[in-house]
Tab-separated table of N, CA, C and O in Angstrom:
chain	number	residue	atom	x	y	z
I	11	UNK	N	-154.880	-91.688	85.718
I	11	UNK	CA	-153.910	-92.506	84.979
I	11	UNK	C	-153.964	-92.271	83.496
I	11	UNK	O	-152.935	-92.208	82.839
I	12	UNK	N	-155.152	-92.130	82.949
I	12	UNK	CA	-155.269	-91.967	81.495
I	12	UNK	C	-154.568	-90.696	81.011
I	12	UNK	O	-153.902	-90.737	79.969
I	13	UNK	N	-154.628	-89.618	81.746
I	13	UNK	CA	-153.956	-88.391	81.359
I	13	UNK	C	-152.446	-88.605	81.367
I	13	UNK	O	-151.752	-88.084	80.469
I	14	UNK	N	-151.945	-89.283	82.363
I	14	UNK	CA	-150.471	-89.542	82.421
I	14	UNK	C	-150.060	-90.404	81.251
I	14	UNK	O	-149.009	-90.187	80.632
I	15	UNK	N	-150.832	-91.434	80.962
I	15	UNK	CA	-150.550	-92.337	79.844
I	15	UNK	C	-150.554	-91.572	78.525
I	15	UNK	O	-149.618	-91.702	77.705
I	16	UNK	N	-151.588	-90.801	78.299
I	16	UNK	CA	-151.687	-89.987	77.110
I	16	UNK	C	-150.478	-89.087	76.949
I	16	UNK	O	-149.866	-88.957	75.914
I	17	UNK	N	-150.076	-88.391	78.046
I	17	UNK	CA	-148.980	-87.468	78.008
I	17	UNK	C	-147.652	-88.197	77.705
I	17	UNK	O	-146.808	-87.682	76.954
I	18	UNK	N	-147.479	-89.386	78.228
I	18	UNK	CA	-146.275	-90.164	77.999
I	18	UNK	C	-146.152	-90.526	76.492
I	18	UNK	O	-145.118	-90.261	75.873
I	19	UNK	N	-147.203	-91.074	75.892
I	19	UNK	CA	-147.176	-91.464	74.486
I	19	UNK	C	-147.074	-90.243	73.594
I	19	UNK	O	-146.399	-90.276	72.566
I	20	UNK	N	-147.734	-89.146	73.951
I	20	UNK	CA	-147.657	-87.917	73.167
I	20	UNK	C	-146.227	-87.401	73.158
I	20	UNK	O	-145.705	-87.001	72.112
I	21	UNK	N	-145.580	-87.361	74.323
I	21	UNK	CA	-144.203	-86.893	74.415
I	21	UNK	C	-143.275	-87.725	73.557
I	21	UNK	O	-142.404	-87.205	72.843
I	22	UNK	N	-143.451	-89.049	73.600
I	22	UNK	CA	-142.617	-89.928	72.775
I	22	UNK	C	-142.828	-89.657	71.294
I	22	UNK	O	-141.895	-89.571	70.517
I	23	UNK	N	-144.099	-89.500	70.912
I	23	UNK	CA	-144.432	-89.270	69.494
I	23	UNK	C	-143.852	-87.924	69.005
I	23	UNK	O	-143.293	-87.876	67.935
I	24	UNK	N	-143.968	-86.914	69.821
I	24	UNK	CA	-143.551	-85.567	69.391
I	24	UNK	C	-142.038	-85.387	69.446
I	24	UNK	O	-141.465	-84.533	68.757
I	25	UNK	N	-141.322	-86.169	70.262
I	25	UNK	CA	-139.895	-85.964	70.416
I	25	UNK	C	-139.052	-86.975	69.648
I	25	UNK	O	-137.834	-86.821	69.513
I	26	UNK	N	-139.641	-88.024	69.139
I	26	UNK	CA	-138.894	-89.110	68.512
I	26	UNK	C	-138.225	-88.665	67.221
I	26	UNK	O	-138.835	-87.975	66.398
I	27	UNK	N	-136.964	-89.032	67.084
I	27	UNK	CA	-136.254	-88.740	65.852
I	27	UNK	C	-136.121	-89.963	64.990
I	27	UNK	O	-136.150	-89.907	63.763
I	28	UNK	N	-135.985	-91.137	65.623
I	28	UNK	CA	-135.855	-92.388	64.903
I	28	UNK	C	-137.053	-93.271	65.208
I	28	UNK	O	-137.298	-93.575	66.380
I	29	UNK	N	-137.747	-93.664	64.170
I	29	UNK	CA	-138.937	-94.501	64.342
I	29	UNK	C	-138.712	-95.822	63.627
I	29	UNK	O	-138.072	-95.886	62.600
I	30	UNK	N	-139.268	-96.877	64.188
I	30	UNK	CA	-139.170	-98.224	63.634
I	30	UNK	C	-140.569	-98.685	63.292
I	30	UNK	O	-141.526	-98.421	64.009
I	31	UNK	N	-140.675	-99.412	62.165
I	31	UNK	CA	-141.994	-99.857	61.674
I	31	UNK	C	-141.989	-101.366	61.444
I	31	UNK	O	-141.039	-101.895	60.873
I	32	UNK	N	-143.093	-101.994	61.890
I	32	UNK	CA	-143.205	-103.428	61.808
I	32	UNK	C	-144.612	-103.843	61.419
I	32	UNK	O	-145.564	-103.082	61.624
I	33	UNK	N	-144.699	-105.090	60.917
I	33	UNK	CA	-145.983	-105.664	60.594
I	33	UNK	C	-146.018	-107.070	61.204
I	33	UNK	O	-144.987	-107.750	61.303
I	34	UNK	N	-147.221	-107.505	61.620
I	34	UNK	CA	-147.406	-108.836	62.184
I	34	UNK	C	-148.745	-109.382	61.668
I	34	UNK	O	-149.744	-108.668	61.729
I	35	UNK	N	-148.752	-110.623	61.221
I	35	UNK	CA	-149.981	-111.276	60.837
I	35	UNK	C	-150.441	-112.178	61.981
I	35	UNK	O	-149.655	-112.927	62.536
I	36	UNK	N	-151.725	-112.066	62.315
I	36	UNK	CA	-152.246	-112.892	63.407
I	36	UNK	C	-152.917	-114.166	62.880
I	36	UNK	O	-153.057	-114.329	61.635
I	37	UNK	N	-153.332	-115.036	63.764
I	37	UNK	CA	-153.908	-116.334	63.397
I	37	UNK	C	-155.234	-116.202	62.669
I	37	UNK	O	-155.637	-117.122	61.948
I	38	UNK	N	-155.953	-115.105	62.871
I	38	UNK	CA	-157.260	-114.915	62.246
I	38	UNK	C	-157.192	-114.251	60.872
I	38	UNK	O	-158.175	-113.955	60.270
I	39	UNK	N	-155.951	-113.989	60.406
I	39	UNK	CA	-155.803	-113.374	59.078
I	39	UNK	C	-155.735	-111.840	59.155
I	39	UNK	O	-155.742	-111.210	58.097
I	40	UNK	N	-155.681	-111.298	60.331
I	40	UNK	CA	-155.557	-109.850	60.459
I	40	UNK	C	-154.084	-109.440	60.375
I	40	UNK	O	-153.191	-110.241	60.557
I	41	UNK	N	-153.889	-108.174	60.043
I	41	UNK	CA	-152.512	-107.606	59.999
I	41	UNK	C	-152.412	-106.495	61.013
I	41	UNK	O	-153.296	-105.640	61.118
I	42	UNK	N	-151.323	-106.497	61.720
I	42	UNK	CA	-151.026	-105.464	62.714
I	42	UNK	C	-149.845	-104.670	62.252
I	42	UNK	O	-148.837	-105.218	61.814
I	43	UNK	N	-149.919	-103.338	62.365
I	43	UNK	CA	-148.847	-102.456	61.984
I	43	UNK	C	-148.430	-101.637	63.191
I	43	UNK	O	-149.336	-101.113	63.923
I	44	UNK	N	-147.146	-101.491	63.396
I	44	UNK	CA	-146.631	-100.778	64.577
I	44	UNK	C	-145.629	-99.751	64.178
I	44	UNK	O	-144.782	-99.974	63.318
I	45	UNK	N	-145.709	-98.591	64.851
I	45	UNK	CA	-144.636	-97.606	64.789
I	45	UNK	C	-144.105	-97.496	66.222
I	45	UNK	O	-144.876	-97.256	67.166
I	46	UNK	N	-142.814	-97.696	66.395
I	46	UNK	CA	-142.229	-97.766	67.714
I	46	UNK	C	-140.996	-96.862	67.781
I	46	UNK	O	-140.328	-96.598	66.791
I	47	UNK	N	-140.709	-96.397	68.997
I	47	UNK	CA	-139.513	-95.585	69.266
I	47	UNK	C	-138.807	-96.156	70.499
I	47	UNK	O	-139.423	-96.794	71.324
I	48	UNK	N	-137.524	-95.864	70.565
I	48	UNK	CA	-136.749	-96.348	71.702
I	48	UNK	C	-136.995	-95.442	72.933
I	48	UNK	O	-137.023	-94.220	72.788
I	49	UNK	N	-137.176	-96.084	74.065
I	49	UNK	CA	-137.340	-95.344	75.337
I	49	UNK	C	-136.801	-96.236	76.452
I	49	UNK	O	-137.296	-97.386	76.612
I	50	UNK	N	-135.820	-95.787	77.168
I	50	UNK	CA	-135.262	-96.529	78.273
I	50	UNK	C	-134.832	-97.934	77.880
I	50	UNK	O	-135.085	-98.907	78.611
I	51	UNK	N	-134.241	-98.056	76.707
I	51	UNK	CA	-133.703	-99.337	76.270
I	51	UNK	C	-134.710	-100.317	75.703
I	51	UNK	O	-134.392	-101.475	75.402
I	52	UNK	N	-135.950	-99.853	75.506
I	52	UNK	CA	-137.000	-100.716	74.916
I	52	UNK	C	-137.625	-100.026	73.735
I	52	UNK	O	-137.546	-98.833	73.566
I	53	UNK	N	-138.274	-100.819	72.845
I	53	UNK	CA	-139.019	-100.274	71.761
I	53	UNK	C	-140.481	-100.153	72.194
I	53	UNK	O	-141.137	-101.159	72.467
I	54	UNK	N	-140.961	-98.933	72.304
I	54	UNK	CA	-142.304	-98.647	72.774
I	54	UNK	C	-143.164	-98.257	71.570
I	54	UNK	O	-142.822	-97.406	70.767
I	55	UNK	N	-144.284	-98.948	71.436
I	55	UNK	CA	-145.226	-98.695	70.349
I	55	UNK	C	-145.948	-97.369	70.618
I	55	UNK	O	-146.514	-97.187	71.674
I	56	UNK	N	-145.891	-96.441	69.635
I	56	UNK	CA	-146.569	-95.170	69.776
I	56	UNK	C	-147.748	-95.059	68.814
I	56	UNK	O	-148.658	-94.239	69.037
I	57	UNK	N	-147.762	-95.885	67.776
I	57	UNK	CA	-148.916	-95.947	66.871
I	57	UNK	C	-149.123	-97.409	66.498
I	57	UNK	O	-148.133	-98.120	66.264
I	58	UNK	N	-150.358	-97.799	66.424
I	58	UNK	CA	-150.699	-99.191	66.115
I	58	UNK	C	-151.953	-99.224	65.276
I	58	UNK	O	-152.950	-98.534	65.628
I	59	UNK	N	-151.923	-99.957	64.199
I	59	UNK	CA	-153.089	-100.126	63.341
I	59	UNK	C	-153.366	-101.586	63.180
I	59	UNK	O	-152.437	-102.390	62.933
I	60	UNK	N	-154.629	-101.955	63.299
I	60	UNK	CA	-155.041	-103.333	63.058
I	60	UNK	C	-155.964	-103.350	61.864
I	60	UNK	O	-156.997	-102.664	61.856
I	61	UNK	N	-155.608	-104.117	60.861
I	61	UNK	CA	-156.459	-104.329	59.701
I	61	UNK	C	-157.015	-105.742	59.857
I	61	UNK	O	-156.262	-106.723	59.685
I	62	UNK	N	-158.294	-105.846	60.182
I	62	UNK	CA	-158.882	-107.162	60.441
I	62	UNK	C	-159.068	-107.933	59.151
I	62	UNK	O	-159.057	-107.353	58.044
I	63	UNK	N	-159.293	-109.237	59.264
I	63	UNK	CA	-159.516	-110.066	58.108
I	63	UNK	C	-160.800	-109.647	57.371
I	63	UNK	O	-160.965	-109.909	56.194
I	64	UNK	N	-161.709	-108.977	58.087
I	64	UNK	CA	-162.951	-108.464	57.477
I	64	UNK	C	-162.750	-107.107	56.824
I	64	UNK	O	-163.674	-106.528	56.283
I	65	UNK	N	-161.512	-106.541	56.883
I	65	UNK	CA	-161.223	-105.286	56.246
I	65	UNK	C	-161.459	-104.064	57.131
I	65	UNK	O	-161.321	-102.933	56.648
I	66	UNK	N	-161.770	-104.268	58.404
I	66	UNK	CA	-161.937	-103.117	59.322
I	66	UNK	C	-160.566	-102.624	59.767
I	66	UNK	O	-159.670	-103.448	60.022
I	67	UNK	N	-160.434	-101.322	59.893
I	67	UNK	CA	-159.187	-100.714	60.342
I	67	UNK	C	-159.395	-100.062	61.701
I	67	UNK	O	-160.320	-99.271	61.880
I	68	UNK	N	-158.571	-100.422	62.672
I	68	UNK	CA	-158.602	-99.800	63.975
I	68	UNK	C	-157.261	-99.175	64.194
I	68	UNK	O	-156.210	-99.829	64.042
I	69	UNK	N	-157.223	-97.869	64.588
I	69	UNK	CA	-155.959	-97.140	64.816
I	69	UNK	C	-155.916	-96.692	66.262
I	69	UNK	O	-156.905	-96.187	66.814
I	70	UNK	N	-154.689	-96.811	66.842
I	70	UNK	CA	-154.486	-96.390	68.224
I	70	UNK	C	-153.194	-95.570	68.287
I	70	UNK	O	-152.185	-95.921	67.672
I	71	UNK	N	-153.251	-94.511	69.072
I	71	UNK	CA	-152.101	-93.652	69.313
I	71	UNK	C	-152.416	-92.852	70.593
I	71	UNK	O	-153.471	-93.085	71.214
I	72	UNK	N	-151.581	-91.894	70.928
I	72	UNK	CA	-151.862	-91.058	72.102
I	72	UNK	C	-153.179	-90.306	71.923
I	72	UNK	O	-153.827	-89.965	72.895
I	73	UNK	N	-153.583	-90.066	70.679
I	73	UNK	CA	-154.820	-89.340	70.446
I	73	UNK	C	-156.053	-90.189	70.618
I	73	UNK	O	-157.164	-89.695	70.798
I	74	UNK	N	-155.886	-91.519	70.548
I	74	UNK	CA	-157.009	-92.463	70.656
I	74	UNK	C	-156.431	-93.811	71.200
I	74	UNK	O	-156.086	-94.673	70.475
I	75	UNK	N	-156.347	-93.867	72.518
I	75	UNK	CA	-155.666	-94.981	73.177
I	75	UNK	C	-156.424	-96.297	73.092
I	75	UNK	O	-155.804	-97.362	73.025
I	76	UNK	N	-157.763	-96.227	73.115
I	76	UNK	CA	-158.521	-97.475	73.090
I	76	UNK	C	-159.953	-97.231	72.677
I	76	UNK	O	-160.426	-96.107	72.675
I	77	UNK	N	-160.629	-98.328	72.292
I	77	UNK	CA	-162.038	-98.313	72.005
I	77	UNK	C	-162.605	-99.691	72.392
I	77	UNK	O	-161.881	-100.474	73.023
I	78	UNK	N	-163.825	-99.958	72.001
I	78	UNK	CA	-164.453	-101.224	72.377
I	78	UNK	C	-163.760	-102.413	71.690
I	78	UNK	O	-163.910	-103.547	72.175
I	79	UNK	N	-162.975	-102.185	70.677
I	79	UNK	CA	-162.337	-103.285	69.950
I	79	UNK	C	-160.983	-103.657	70.561
I	79	UNK	O	-160.535	-104.759	70.519
I	80	UNK	N	-160.299	-102.654	71.073
I	80	UNK	CA	-158.947	-102.920	71.604
I	80	UNK	C	-158.257	-101.617	72.015
I	80	UNK	O	-158.908	-100.607	72.254
I	81	UNK	N	-156.916	-101.666	72.001
I	81	UNK	CA	-156.197	-100.439	72.387
I	81	UNK	C	-154.720	-100.559	72.067
I	81	UNK	O	-154.198	-101.652	71.689
I	82	UNK	N	-154.039	-99.455	72.234
I	82	UNK	CA	-152.585	-99.382	72.027
I	82	UNK	C	-151.888	-100.316	73.020
I	82	UNK	O	-152.173	-100.248	74.223
I	83	UNK	N	-151.013	-101.173	72.525
I	83	UNK	CA	-150.334	-102.063	73.420
I	83	UNK	C	-149.484	-101.316	74.435
I	83	UNK	O	-148.912	-100.252	74.095
I	84	UNK	N	-149.446	-101.827	75.630
I	84	UNK	CA	-148.584	-101.224	76.673
I	84	UNK	C	-147.331	-102.070	76.891
I	84	UNK	O	-146.616	-101.812	77.845
I	85	UNK	N	-147.135	-103.018	76.012
I	85	UNK	CA	-145.969	-103.896	76.116
I	85	UNK	C	-144.922	-103.480	75.112
I	85	UNK	O	-145.238	-103.203	73.925
I	86	UNK	N	-143.673	-103.403	75.571
I	86	UNK	CA	-142.567	-103.127	74.638
I	86	UNK	C	-142.472	-104.276	73.646
I	86	UNK	O	-142.828	-105.400	73.936
I	87	UNK	N	-142.002	-103.960	72.424
I	87	UNK	CA	-141.799	-105.005	71.440
I	87	UNK	C	-140.326	-105.299	71.271
I	87	UNK	O	-139.487	-104.427	71.468
I	88	UNK	N	-140.047	-106.518	70.873
I	88	UNK	CA	-138.654	-106.954	70.688
I	88	UNK	C	-138.571	-107.706	69.376
I	88	UNK	O	-138.986	-108.849	69.269
I	89	UNK	N	-138.043	-107.021	68.325
I	89	UNK	CA	-137.982	-107.675	67.005
I	89	UNK	C	-137.169	-108.990	67.000
I	89	UNK	O	-137.371	-109.800	66.116
I	90	UNK	N	-136.313	-109.170	67.962
I	90	UNK	CA	-135.549	-110.407	68.052
I	90	UNK	C	-136.389	-111.581	68.577
I	90	UNK	O	-136.148	-112.715	68.283
I	91	UNK	N	-137.384	-111.249	69.411
I	91	UNK	CA	-138.205	-112.270	70.059
I	91	UNK	C	-139.614	-112.364	69.476
I	91	UNK	O	-140.167	-113.446	69.388
I	92	UNK	N	-140.188	-111.254	69.087
I	92	UNK	CA	-141.560	-111.199	68.587
I	92	UNK	C	-141.597	-111.514	67.096
I	92	UNK	O	-140.671	-111.176	66.391
I	93	UNK	N	-142.675	-112.167	66.618
I	93	UNK	CA	-142.750	-112.495	65.183
I	93	UNK	C	-143.139	-111.251	64.361
I	93	UNK	O	-144.258	-111.148	63.875
I	94	UNK	N	-142.206	-110.336	64.205
I	94	UNK	CA	-142.453	-109.089	63.519
I	94	UNK	C	-141.638	-109.026	62.242
I	94	UNK	O	-140.498	-109.502	62.173
I	95	UNK	N	-142.176	-108.359	61.230
I	95	UNK	CA	-141.486	-108.129	59.974
I	95	UNK	C	-141.242	-106.622	59.879
I	95	UNK	O	-142.175	-105.832	59.999
I	96	UNK	N	-139.993	-106.217	59.681
I	96	UNK	CA	-139.697	-104.818	59.505
I	96	UNK	C	-140.258	-104.351	58.169
I	96	UNK	O	-140.232	-105.056	57.147
I	97	UNK	N	-140.903	-103.158	58.191
I	97	UNK	CA	-141.493	-102.571	56.958
I	97	UNK	C	-141.035	-101.153	56.828
I	97	UNK	O	-140.424	-100.593	57.779
I	98	UNK	N	-141.287	-100.537	55.685
I	98	UNK	CA	-140.889	-99.166	55.444
I	98	UNK	C	-141.894	-98.205	56.096
I	98	UNK	O	-143.050	-98.581	56.363
I	99	UNK	N	-141.457	-96.988	56.333
I	99	UNK	CA	-142.369	-95.979	56.854
I	99	UNK	C	-143.519	-95.728	55.855
I	99	UNK	O	-144.639	-95.501	56.243
I	100	UNK	N	-143.232	-95.825	54.561
I	100	UNK	CA	-144.235	-95.624	53.542
I	100	UNK	C	-145.343	-96.678	53.656
I	100	UNK	O	-146.540	-96.358	53.553
I	101	UNK	N	-144.982	-97.940	53.884
I	101	UNK	CA	-145.979	-98.978	54.029
I	101	UNK	C	-146.832	-98.729	55.257
I	101	UNK	O	-148.040	-98.863	55.239
I	102	UNK	N	-146.165	-98.353	56.361
I	102	UNK	CA	-146.937	-98.042	57.583
I	102	UNK	C	-147.915	-96.900	57.304
I	102	UNK	O	-149.080	-96.963	57.639
I	103	UNK	N	-147.425	-95.820	56.697
I	103	UNK	CA	-148.275	-94.634	56.436
I	103	UNK	C	-149.461	-94.926	55.529
I	103	UNK	O	-150.521	-94.356	55.711
I	104	UNK	N	-149.247	-95.810	54.533
I	104	UNK	CA	-150.353	-96.169	53.648
I	104	UNK	C	-151.517	-96.780	54.437
I	104	UNK	O	-152.661	-96.450	54.174
I	105	UNK	N	-151.201	-97.642	55.362
I	105	UNK	CA	-152.270	-98.237	56.188
I	105	UNK	C	-152.808	-97.214	57.172
I	105	UNK	O	-154.034	-97.071	57.329
I	106	UNK	N	-151.927	-96.488	57.862
I	106	UNK	CA	-152.343	-95.521	58.848
I	106	UNK	C	-153.292	-94.446	58.281
I	106	UNK	O	-154.235	-94.015	58.934
I	107	UNK	N	-153.024	-94.035	57.051
I	107	UNK	CA	-153.772	-92.931	56.448
I	107	UNK	C	-155.070	-93.367	55.749
I	107	UNK	O	-155.807	-92.519	55.243
I	108	UNK	N	-155.360	-94.673	55.747
I	108	UNK	CA	-156.598	-95.154	55.098
I	108	UNK	C	-157.833	-94.530	55.628
I	108	UNK	O	-157.966	-94.266	56.790
């Protein structure tokens, strides 16, 4: 299953032409950053970064799906329903490249 999952997210990442970027603040003071692409009518997260309130950064993508702290969400996101703030690609990249 892991190989299929990796291949799916890699294909989305490599073929995507339009990417959407969002930020979400959690109850513990952490910030979550998402890069998502449309697939089958849903926004699928292909990159996710969590900046914890303690300043730790955890990154997830097809290259690194999970670790002991967490993993790339397998749930589609919906900006109309989820408490997400749209951000620029530059803001996402600043966090991702830390």
